Tab-separated table of N, CA and C in Angstrom:
chain	number	residue	atom	x	y	z
A	1250	UNK	N	-12.263	-15.514	25.684
A	1250	UNK	CA	-11.578	-14.312	25.224
A	1250	UNK	C	-12.608	-13.285	24.797
A	1251	UNK	N	-12.298	-12.055	25.117
A	1251	UNK	CA	-13.152	-10.969	24.690
A	1251	UNK	C	-12.264	-9.838	24.160
A	1252	UNK	N	-12.876	-8.722	23.830
A	1252	UNK	CA	-12.119	-7.610	23.260
A	1252	UNK	C	-11.051	-7.101	24.226
A	1253	UNK	N	-11.369	-7.094	25.521
A	1253	UNK	CA	-10.413	-6.607	26.525
A	1253	UNK	C	-9.162	-7.485	26.559
A	1254	UNK	N	-9.331	-8.789	26.582
A	1254	UNK	CA	-8.178	-9.675	26.664
A	1254	UNK	C	-7.339	-9.637	25.392
A	1255	UNK	N	-7.986	-9.546	24.253
A	1255	UNK	CA	-7.251	-9.461	22.993
A	1255	UNK	C	-6.469	-8.149	22.926
A	1256	UNK	N	-7.096	-7.055	23.344
A	1256	UNK	CA	-6.419	-5.755	23.337
A	1256	UNK	C	-5.233	-5.751	24.291
A	1257	UNK	N	-5.422	-6.290	25.480
A	1257	UNK	CA	-4.309	-6.376	26.430
A	1257	UNK	C	-3.197	-7.272	25.892
A	1258	UNK	N	-3.561	-8.343	25.229
A	1258	UNK	CA	-2.565	-9.227	24.633
A	1258	UNK	C	-1.761	-8.531	23.553
A	1259	UNK	N	-2.443	-7.806	22.677
A	1259	UNK	CA	-1.745	-7.078	21.617
A	1259	UNK	C	-0.850	-5.966	22.180
A	1260	UNK	N	-1.368	-5.232	23.144
A	1260	UNK	CA	-0.581	-4.153	23.739
A	1260	UNK	C	0.638	-4.696	24.472
A	1261	UNK	N	0.473	-5.795	25.177
A	1261	UNK	CA	1.607	-6.412	25.866
A	1261	UNK	C	2.617	-6.969	24.874
A	1262	UNK	N	2.131	-7.499	23.777
A	1262	UNK	CA	3.028	-8.011	22.742
A	1262	UNK	C	3.872	-6.882	22.149
A	1263	UNK	N	3.249	-5.738	21.890
A	1263	UNK	CA	3.977	-4.590	21.353
A	1263	UNK	C	5.046	-4.132	22.339
A	1264	UNK	N	4.685	-4.000	23.608
A	1264	UNK	CA	5.635	-3.540	24.612
A	1264	UNK	C	6.786	-4.518	24.762
A	1265	UNK	N	6.494	-5.803	24.821
A	1265	UNK	CA	7.546	-6.811	24.962
A	1265	UNK	C	8.454	-6.826	23.746
A	1266	UNK	N	7.880	-6.721	22.562
A	1266	UNK	CA	8.680	-6.657	21.340
A	1266	UNK	C	9.642	-5.477	21.385
A	1267	UNK	N	9.137	-4.311	21.768
A	1267	UNK	CA	9.991	-3.130	21.814
A	1267	UNK	C	11.098	-3.261	22.853
A	1268	UNK	N	10.760	-3.743	24.037
A	1268	UNK	CA	11.757	-3.859	25.104
A	1268	UNK	C	12.813	-4.917	24.801
A	1269	UNK	N	12.389	-6.104	24.429
A	1269	UNK	CA	13.343	-7.176	24.160
A	1269	UNK	C	14.199	-6.834	22.938
A	1270	UNK	N	13.574	-6.317	21.901
A	1270	UNK	CA	14.332	-5.935	20.711
A	1270	UNK	C	15.353	-4.853	20.996
A	1271	UNK	N	14.965	-3.833	21.734
A	1271	UNK	CA	15.894	-2.739	22.045
A	1271	UNK	C	17.035	-3.213	22.930
A	1272	UNK	N	16.735	-4.035	23.916
A	1272	UNK	CA	17.794	-4.538	24.801
A	1272	UNK	C	18.780	-5.395	24.016
A	1273	UNK	N	18.276	-6.288	23.187
A	1273	UNK	CA	19.178	-7.120	22.392
A	1273	UNK	C	20.006	-6.296	21.418
A	1274	UNK	N	19.386	-5.314	20.787
A	1274	UNK	CA	20.141	-4.469	19.854
A	1274	UNK	C	21.259	-3.723	20.572
A	1275	UNK	N	20.988	-3.219	21.761
A	1275	UNK	CA	22.009	-2.501	22.512
A	1275	UNK	C	23.132	-3.418	22.978
A	1276	UNK	N	22.754	-4.560	23.539
A	1276	UNK	CA	23.766	-5.487	24.072
A	1276	UNK	C	24.606	-6.082	22.940
A	1277	UNK	N	23.944	-6.624	21.941
A	1277	UNK	CA	24.682	-7.251	20.843
A	1277	UNK	C	25.415	-6.218	19.992
A	1278	UNK	N	24.841	-5.040	19.850
A	1278	UNK	CA	25.524	-3.978	19.107
A	1278	UNK	C	26.798	-3.551	19.802
A	1279	UNK	N	26.792	-3.517	21.134
A	1279	UNK	CA	27.995	-3.187	21.882
A	1279	UNK	C	29.051	-4.269	21.780
A	1280	UNK	N	28.629	-5.515	21.679
A	1280	UNK	CA	29.582	-6.625	21.602
A	1280	UNK	C	30.130	-6.830	20.191
A	1281	UNK	N	29.257	-6.763	19.198
A	1281	UNK	CA	29.645	-7.128	17.845
A	1281	UNK	C	29.607	-5.972	16.849
A	1282	UNK	N	29.307	-4.793	17.294
A	1282	UNK	CA	29.231	-3.650	16.391
A	1282	UNK	C	27.912	-3.635	15.631
A	1283	UNK	N	27.765	-2.621	14.827
A	1283	UNK	CA	26.537	-2.498	14.050
A	1283	UNK	C	26.647	-3.349	12.789
A	1284	UNK	N	25.867	-4.396	12.765
A	1284	UNK	CA	25.844	-5.254	11.583
A	1284	UNK	C	24.405	-5.690	11.339
A	1285	UNK	N	24.097	-6.067	10.106
A	1285	UNK	CA	22.724	-6.493	9.821
A	1285	UNK	C	22.284	-7.687	10.648
A	1286	UNK	N	23.217	-8.589	10.966
A	1286	UNK	CA	22.875	-9.770	11.751
A	1286	UNK	C	22.364	-9.418	13.131
A	1287	UNK	N	22.954	-8.387	13.734
A	1287	UNK	CA	22.516	-7.944	15.060
A	1287	UNK	C	21.084	-7.429	14.983
A	1288	UNK	N	20.779	-6.655	13.963
A	1288	UNK	CA	19.422	-6.127	13.795
A	1288	UNK	C	18.412	-7.221	13.533
A	1289	UNK	N	18.778	-8.170	12.681
A	1289	UNK	CA	17.871	-9.275	12.371
A	1289	UNK	C	17.615	-10.106	13.618
A	1290	UNK	N	18.651	-10.381	14.383
A	1290	UNK	CA	18.499	-11.173	15.603
A	1290	UNK	C	17.656	-10.429	16.635
A	1291	UNK	N	17.899	-9.132	16.811
A	1291	UNK	CA	17.131	-8.344	17.771
A	1291	UNK	C	15.653	-8.294	17.429
A	1292	UNK	N	15.347	-8.080	16.172
A	1292	UNK	CA	13.951	-8.007	15.745
A	1292	UNK	C	13.289	-9.377	15.828
A	1293	UNK	N	13.995	-10.420	15.421
A	1293	UNK	CA	13.417	-11.771	15.445
A	1293	UNK	C	13.128	-12.243	16.868
A	1294	UNK	N	14.090	-12.081	17.762
A	1294	UNK	CA	13.887	-12.514	19.142
A	1294	UNK	C	12.832	-11.629	19.813
A	1295	UNK	N	12.850	-10.331	19.530
A	1295	UNK	CA	11.828	-9.437	20.070
A	1295	UNK	C	10.438	-9.828	19.599
A	1296	UNK	N	10.324	-10.191	18.336
A	1296	UNK	CA	9.026	-10.614	17.798
A	1296	UNK	C	8.548	-11.899	18.475
A	1297	UNK	N	9.450	-12.861	18.625
A	1297	UNK	CA	9.078	-14.122	19.264
A	1297	UNK	C	8.669	-13.904	20.720
A	1298	UNK	N	9.417	-13.086	21.435
A	1298	UNK	CA	9.077	-12.802	22.833
A	1298	UNK	C	7.751	-12.054	22.922
A	1299	UNK	N	7.529	-11.095	22.026
A	1299	UNK	CA	6.272	-10.362	22.006
A	1299	UNK	C	5.092	-11.255	21.694
A	1300	UNK	N	5.270	-12.144	20.750
A	1300	UNK	CA	4.203	-13.083	20.402
A	1300	UNK	C	3.866	-13.981	21.587
A	1301	UNK	N	4.895	-14.481	22.242
A	1301	UNK	CA	4.669	-15.329	23.416
A	1301	UNK	C	3.972	-14.579	24.538
A	1302	UNK	N	4.427	-13.368	24.809
A	1302	UNK	CA	3.811	-12.559	25.869
A	1302	UNK	C	2.360	-12.237	25.527
A	1303	UNK	N	2.098	-11.911	24.279
A	1303	UNK	CA	0.731	-11.598	23.868
A	1303	UNK	C	-0.209	-12.761	24.038
A	1304	UNK	N	0.246	-13.961	23.692
A	1304	UNK	CA	-0.590	-15.158	23.834
A	1304	UNK	C	-0.864	-15.437	25.307
A	1305	UNK	N	0.172	-15.364	26.145
A	1305	UNK	CA	-0.004	-15.633	27.572
A	1305	UNK	C	-0.948	-14.615	28.202
A	1306	UNK	N	-0.765	-13.343	27.879
A	1306	UNK	CA	-1.623	-12.304	28.458
A	1306	UNK	C	-3.054	-12.460	27.980
A	1307	UNK	N	-3.249	-12.696	26.695
A	1307	UNK	CA	-4.615	-12.852	26.180
A	1307	UNK	C	-5.315	-14.049	26.816
A	1308	UNK	N	-4.559	-15.087	27.136
A	1308	UNK	CA	-5.163	-16.286	27.729
A	1308	UNK	C	-5.468	-16.119	29.214
A	1309	UNK	N	-4.733	-15.245	29.902
A	1309	UNK	CA	-4.889	-15.158	31.360
A	1309	UNK	C	-5.433	-13.824	31.862
A	1310	UNK	N	-5.632	-12.857	31.010
A	1310	UNK	CA	-6.023	-11.510	31.468
A	1310	UNK	C	-7.391	-11.482	32.140
A	1311	UNK	N	-8.271	-12.402	31.797
A	1311	UNK	CA	-9.601	-12.427	32.423
A	1311	UNK	C	-9.548	-12.748	33.907
A	1312	UNK	N	-8.506	-13.443	34.325
A	1312	UNK	CA	-8.398	-13.846	35.722
A	1312	UNK	C	-7.770	-12.778	36.609
A	1313	UNK	N	-7.286	-11.691	36.030
A	1313	UNK	CA	-6.593	-10.666	36.797
A	1313	UNK	C	-7.541	-9.561	37.226
A	1314	UNK	N	-7.263	-8.999	38.400
A	1314	UNK	CA	-8.038	-7.856	38.870
A	1314	UNK	C	-7.166	-7.053	39.816
A	1315	UNK	N	-7.656	-5.904	40.193
A	1315	UNK	CA	-6.948	-5.061	41.155
A	1315	UNK	C	-5.654	-4.493	40.609
A	1316	UNK	N	-4.651	-4.492	41.451
A	1316	UNK	CA	-3.359	-3.893	41.105
A	1316	UNK	C	-2.688	-4.646	39.965
A	1317	UNK	N	-2.851	-5.955	39.924
A	1317	UNK	CA	-2.234	-6.755	38.869
A	1317	UNK	C	-2.786	-6.372	37.495
A	1318	UNK	N	-4.070	-6.221	37.402
A	1318	UNK	CA	-4.684	-5.820	36.136
A	1318	UNK	C	-4.268	-4.406	35.750
A	1319	UNK	N	-4.207	-3.504	36.736
A	1319	UNK	CA	-3.780	-2.127	36.452
A	1319	UNK	C	-2.334	-2.090	35.980
A	1320	UNK	N	-1.472	-2.924	36.573
A	1320	UNK	CA	-0.067	-2.975	36.147
A	1320	UNK	C	0.050	-3.506	34.717
A	1321	UNK	N	-0.759	-4.490	34.381
A	1321	UNK	CA	-0.752	-5.033	33.028
A	1321	UNK	C	-1.238	-3.985	32.022
A	1322	UNK	N	-2.248	-3.239	32.392
A	1322	UNK	CA	-2.744	-2.166	31.521
A	1322	UNK	C	-1.678	-1.094	31.342
A	1323	UNK	N	-0.981	-0.747	32.419
A	1323	UNK	CA	0.095	0.246	32.323
A	1323	UNK	C	1.214	-0.254	31.418
A	1324	UNK	N	1.566	-1.518	31.545
A	1324	UNK	CA	2.621	-2.113	30.720
A	1324	UNK	C	2.268	-2.037	29.236
A	1325	UNK	N	1.060	-2.428	28.912
A	1325	UNK	CA	0.618	-2.373	27.521
A	1325	UNK	C	0.494	-0.953	27.001
A	1326	UNK	N	-0.025	-0.057	27.834
A	1326	UNK	CA	-0.199	1.337	27.411
A	1326	UNK	C	1.140	2.008	27.149
A	1327	UNK	N	2.161	1.654	27.937
A	1327	UNK	CA	3.486	2.242	27.727
A	1327	UNK	C	4.000	1.943	26.322
A	1328	UNK	N	3.933	0.693	25.913
A	1328	UNK	CA	4.433	0.314	24.594
A	1328	UNK	C	3.650	0.933	23.457
A	1329	UNK	N	2.332	0.962	23.608
A	1329	UNK	CA	1.497	1.549	22.551
A	1329	UNK	C	1.753	3.058	22.445
A	1330	UNK	N	1.872	3.735	23.584
A	1330	UNK	CA	2.153	5.177	23.567
A	1330	UNK	C	3.532	5.445	22.976
A	1331	UNK	N	4.512	4.629	23.345
A	1331	UNK	CA	5.863	4.794	22.808
A	1331	UNK	C	5.861	4.635	21.294
A	1332	UNK	N	5.144	3.621	20.816
A	1332	UNK	CA	5.052	3.379	19.378
A	1332	UNK	C	4.309	4.508	18.664
A	1333	UNK	N	3.274	5.057	19.292
A	1333	UNK	CA	2.517	6.163	18.685
A	1333	UNK	C	3.389	7.409	18.533
A	1334	UNK	N	4.165	7.730	19.565
A	1334	UNK	CA	5.051	8.898	19.476
A	1334	UNK	C	6.140	8.653	18.434
A	1335	UNK	N	6.664	7.431	18.391
A	1335	UNK	CA	7.656	7.099	17.370
A	1335	UNK	C	7.058	7.235	15.968
A	1336	UNK	N	5.795	6.870	15.830
A	1336	UNK	CA	5.122	7.037	14.544
A	1336	UNK	C	4.998	8.495	14.144
A	1337	UNK	N	4.721	9.372	15.109
A	1337	UNK	CA	4.679	10.805	14.822
A	1337	UNK	C	6.025	11.299	14.304
A	1338	UNK	N	7.087	10.831	14.917
A	1338	UNK	CA	8.420	11.233	14.479
A	1338	UNK	C	8.750	10.638	13.114
A	1339	UNK	N	8.316	9.414	12.879
A	1339	UNK	CA	8.633	8.725	11.632
A	1339	UNK	C	7.983	9.394	10.425
A	1340	UNK	N	6.737	9.825	10.572
A	1340	UNK	CA	6.043	10.438	9.437
A	1340	UNK	C	6.322	11.938	9.335
A	1341	UNK	N	7.266	12.416	10.135
A	1341	UNK	CA	7.727	13.800	10.080
A	1341	UNK	C	6.626	14.819	10.348
A	1342	UNK	N	5.874	14.590	11.417
A	1342	UNK	CA	4.917	15.599	11.854
A	1342	UNK	C	5.726	16.834	12.228
A	1343	UNK	N	5.355	18.013	11.719
A	1343	UNK	CA	6.160	19.203	11.986
A	1343	UNK	C	6.353	19.452	13.485
A	1344	UNK	N	7.605	19.585	13.881
A	1344	UNK	CA	7.945	19.881	15.259
A	1344	UNK	C	8.098	18.666	16.149
A	1345	UNK	N	7.723	17.485	15.672
A	1345	UNK	CA	7.765	16.291	16.526
A	1345	UNK	C	9.191	15.913	16.906
A	1346	UNK	N	10.126	16.056	15.983
A	1346	UNK	CA	11.512	15.699	16.287
A	1346	UNK	C	12.110	16.618	17.342
A	1347	UNK	N	11.741	17.890	17.310
A	1347	UNK	CA	12.282	18.838	18.286
A	1347	UNK	C	11.637	18.659	19.656
A	1348	UNK	N	10.359	18.366	19.694
A	1348	UNK	CA	9.641	18.237	20.958
A	1348	UNK	C	9.930	16.897	21.617
A	1349	UNK	N	9.865	15.813	20.856
A	1349	UNK	CA	9.978	14.480	21.425
A	1349	UNK	C	11.407	13.961	21.377
A	1350	UNK	N	12.270	14.573	22.177
A	1350	UNK	CA	13.594	14.002	22.377
A	1350	UNK	C	13.402	12.699	23.157
A	1351	UNK	N	14.439	11.897	23.278
A	1351	UNK	CA	14.266	10.605	23.941
A	1351	UNK	C	13.750	10.733	25.377
A	1352	UNK	N	14.273	11.641	26.206
A	1352	UNK	CA	13.711	11.750	27.562
A	1352	UNK	C	12.234	12.162	27.570
A	1353	UNK	N	11.845	13.059	26.691
A	1353	UNK	CA	10.440	13.477	26.615
A	1353	UNK	C	9.577	12.337	26.077
A	1354	UNK	N	10.098	11.628	25.102
A	1354	UNK	CA	9.407	10.486	24.518
A	1354	UNK	C	9.109	9.449	25.601
A	1355	UNK	N	10.110	9.118	26.400
A	1355	UNK	CA	9.923	8.163	27.494
A	1355	UNK	C	8.966	8.699	28.556
A	1356	UNK	N	9.093	9.979	28.880
A	1356	UNK	CA	8.233	10.570	29.908
A	1356	UNK	C	6.769	10.579	29.474
A	1357	UNK	N	6.515	10.915	28.234
A	1357	UNK	CA	5.138	10.918	27.729
A	1357	UNK	C	4.564	9.500	27.778
A	1358	UNK	N	5.344	8.530	27.381
A	1358	UNK	CA	4.880	7.143	27.414
A	1358	UNK	C	4.608	6.689	28.846
A	1359	UNK	N	5.459	7.087	29.775
A	1359	UNK	CA	5.269	6.730	31.176
A	1359	UNK	C	4.020	7.381	31.756
A	1360	UNK	N	3.781	8.651	31.428
A	1360	UNK	CA	2.586	9.346	31.914
A	1360	UNK	C	1.326	8.688	31.363
A	1361	UNK	N	1.335	8.345	30.089
A	1361	UNK	CA	0.179	7.661	29.500
A	1361	UNK	C	-0.065	6.327	30.211
A	1362	UNK	N	1.000	5.589	30.500
A	1362	UNK	CA	0.865	4.309	31.195
A	1362	UNK	C	0.281	4.494	32.591
A	1363	UNK	N	0.764	5.489	33.315
A	1363	UNK	CA	0.259	5.726	34.666
A	1363	UNK	C	-1.196	6.178	34.664
A	1364	UNK	N	-1.552	7.034	33.718
A	1364	UNK	CA	-2.944	7.486	33.621
A	1364	UNK	C	-3.864	6.317	33.252
A	1365	UNK	N	-3.428	5.474	32.339
A	1365	UNK	CA	-4.240	4.313	31.957
A	1365	UNK	C	-4.431	3.380	33.144
A	1366	UNK	N	-3.375	3.157	33.921
A	1366	UNK	CA	-3.494	2.287	35.094
A	1366	UNK	C	-4.415	2.904	36.143
A	1367	UNK	N	-4.294	4.199	36.359
A	1367	UNK	CA	-5.149	4.867	37.347
A	1367	UNK	C	-6.612	4.813	36.924
A	1368	UNK	N	-6.876	5.029	35.645
A	1368	UNK	CA	-8.254	4.947	35.156
A	1368	UNK	C	-8.808	3.528	35.266
A	1369	UNK	N	-7.982	2.556	34.985
A	1369	UNK	CA	-8.433	1.163	35.102
A	1369	UNK	C	-8.739	0.816	36.551
A	1370	UNK	N	-7.872	1.238	37.454
A	1370	UNK	CA	-8.092	0.965	38.879
A	1370	UNK	C	-9.355	1.669	39.371
A	1371	UNK	N	-9.547	2.900	38.900
A	1371	UNK	CA	-10.730	3.665	39.304
A	1371	UNK	C	-12.007	3.027	38.758
A	1372	UNK	N	-11.958	2.560	37.535
A	1372	UNK	CA	-13.119	1.907	36.938
A	1372	UNK	C	-13.442	0.615	37.663
A	1373	UNK	N	-12.422	-0.153	38.017
A	1373	UNK	CA	-12.648	-1.392	38.765
A	1373	UNK	C	-13.225	-1.098	40.129
A	1374	UNK	N	-12.746	-0.046	40.793
A	1374	UNK	CA	-13.260	0.318	42.112
A	1374	UNK	C	-14.718	0.747	42.024
A	1375	UNK	N	-15.061	1.474	40.969
A	1375	UNK	CA	-16.447	1.926	40.796
A	1375	UNK	C	-17.381	0.749	40.519
A	1376	UNK	N	-16.860	-0.261	39.821
A	1376	UNK	CA	-17.655	-1.456	39.528
A	1376	UNK	C	-17.703	-2.411	40.701
A	1377	UNK	N	-16.832	-2.179	41.664
A	1377	UNK	CA	-16.780	-3.078	42.822
A	1377	UNK	C	-16.056	-4.381	42.536
A	1378	UNK	N	-15.199	-4.386	41.494
A	1378	UNK	CA	-14.493	-5.615	41.125
A	1378	UNK	C	-13.073	-5.667	41.631
A	1379	UNK	N	-12.634	-4.688	42.380
A	1379	UNK	CA	-11.260	-4.670	42.870
A	1379	UNK	C	-11.119	-5.679	44.003
A	1380	UNK	N	-10.088	-6.494	43.894
A	1380	UNK	CA	-9.803	-7.448	44.969
A	1380	UNK	C	-8.428	-7.160	45.542
A	1381	UNK	N	-8.199	-7.617	46.766
A	1381	UNK	CA	-6.943	-7.342	47.449
A	1381	UNK	C	-5.804	-8.135	46.896
């Protein structure tokens, strides 16, 4: 393990936590209404899934290269960017609530993910480590 694998593991854990938690909150909230149990279950299962994903990614990220590695970097970057924009809104940065509506929030996170993947692919190509 090195800094790259740990960082990819943490970023993947954040993204998985956000995705699994949000999906469970939406599905269970639609079935059972808004209750504390739904929130606790969504956060708990999201945390467990994120922890599992982070461990698996940190253990196997060294073996990945090419498009697979770029996709993993994009996946992790999406969650970290989404969380960063949410943090801006949470601490009430002036104008953040008006600028970062949900579609803009998602679009910014997607652009950051794509740019991170493109930079990773370009760096691998320059190093000559890209495999088919």
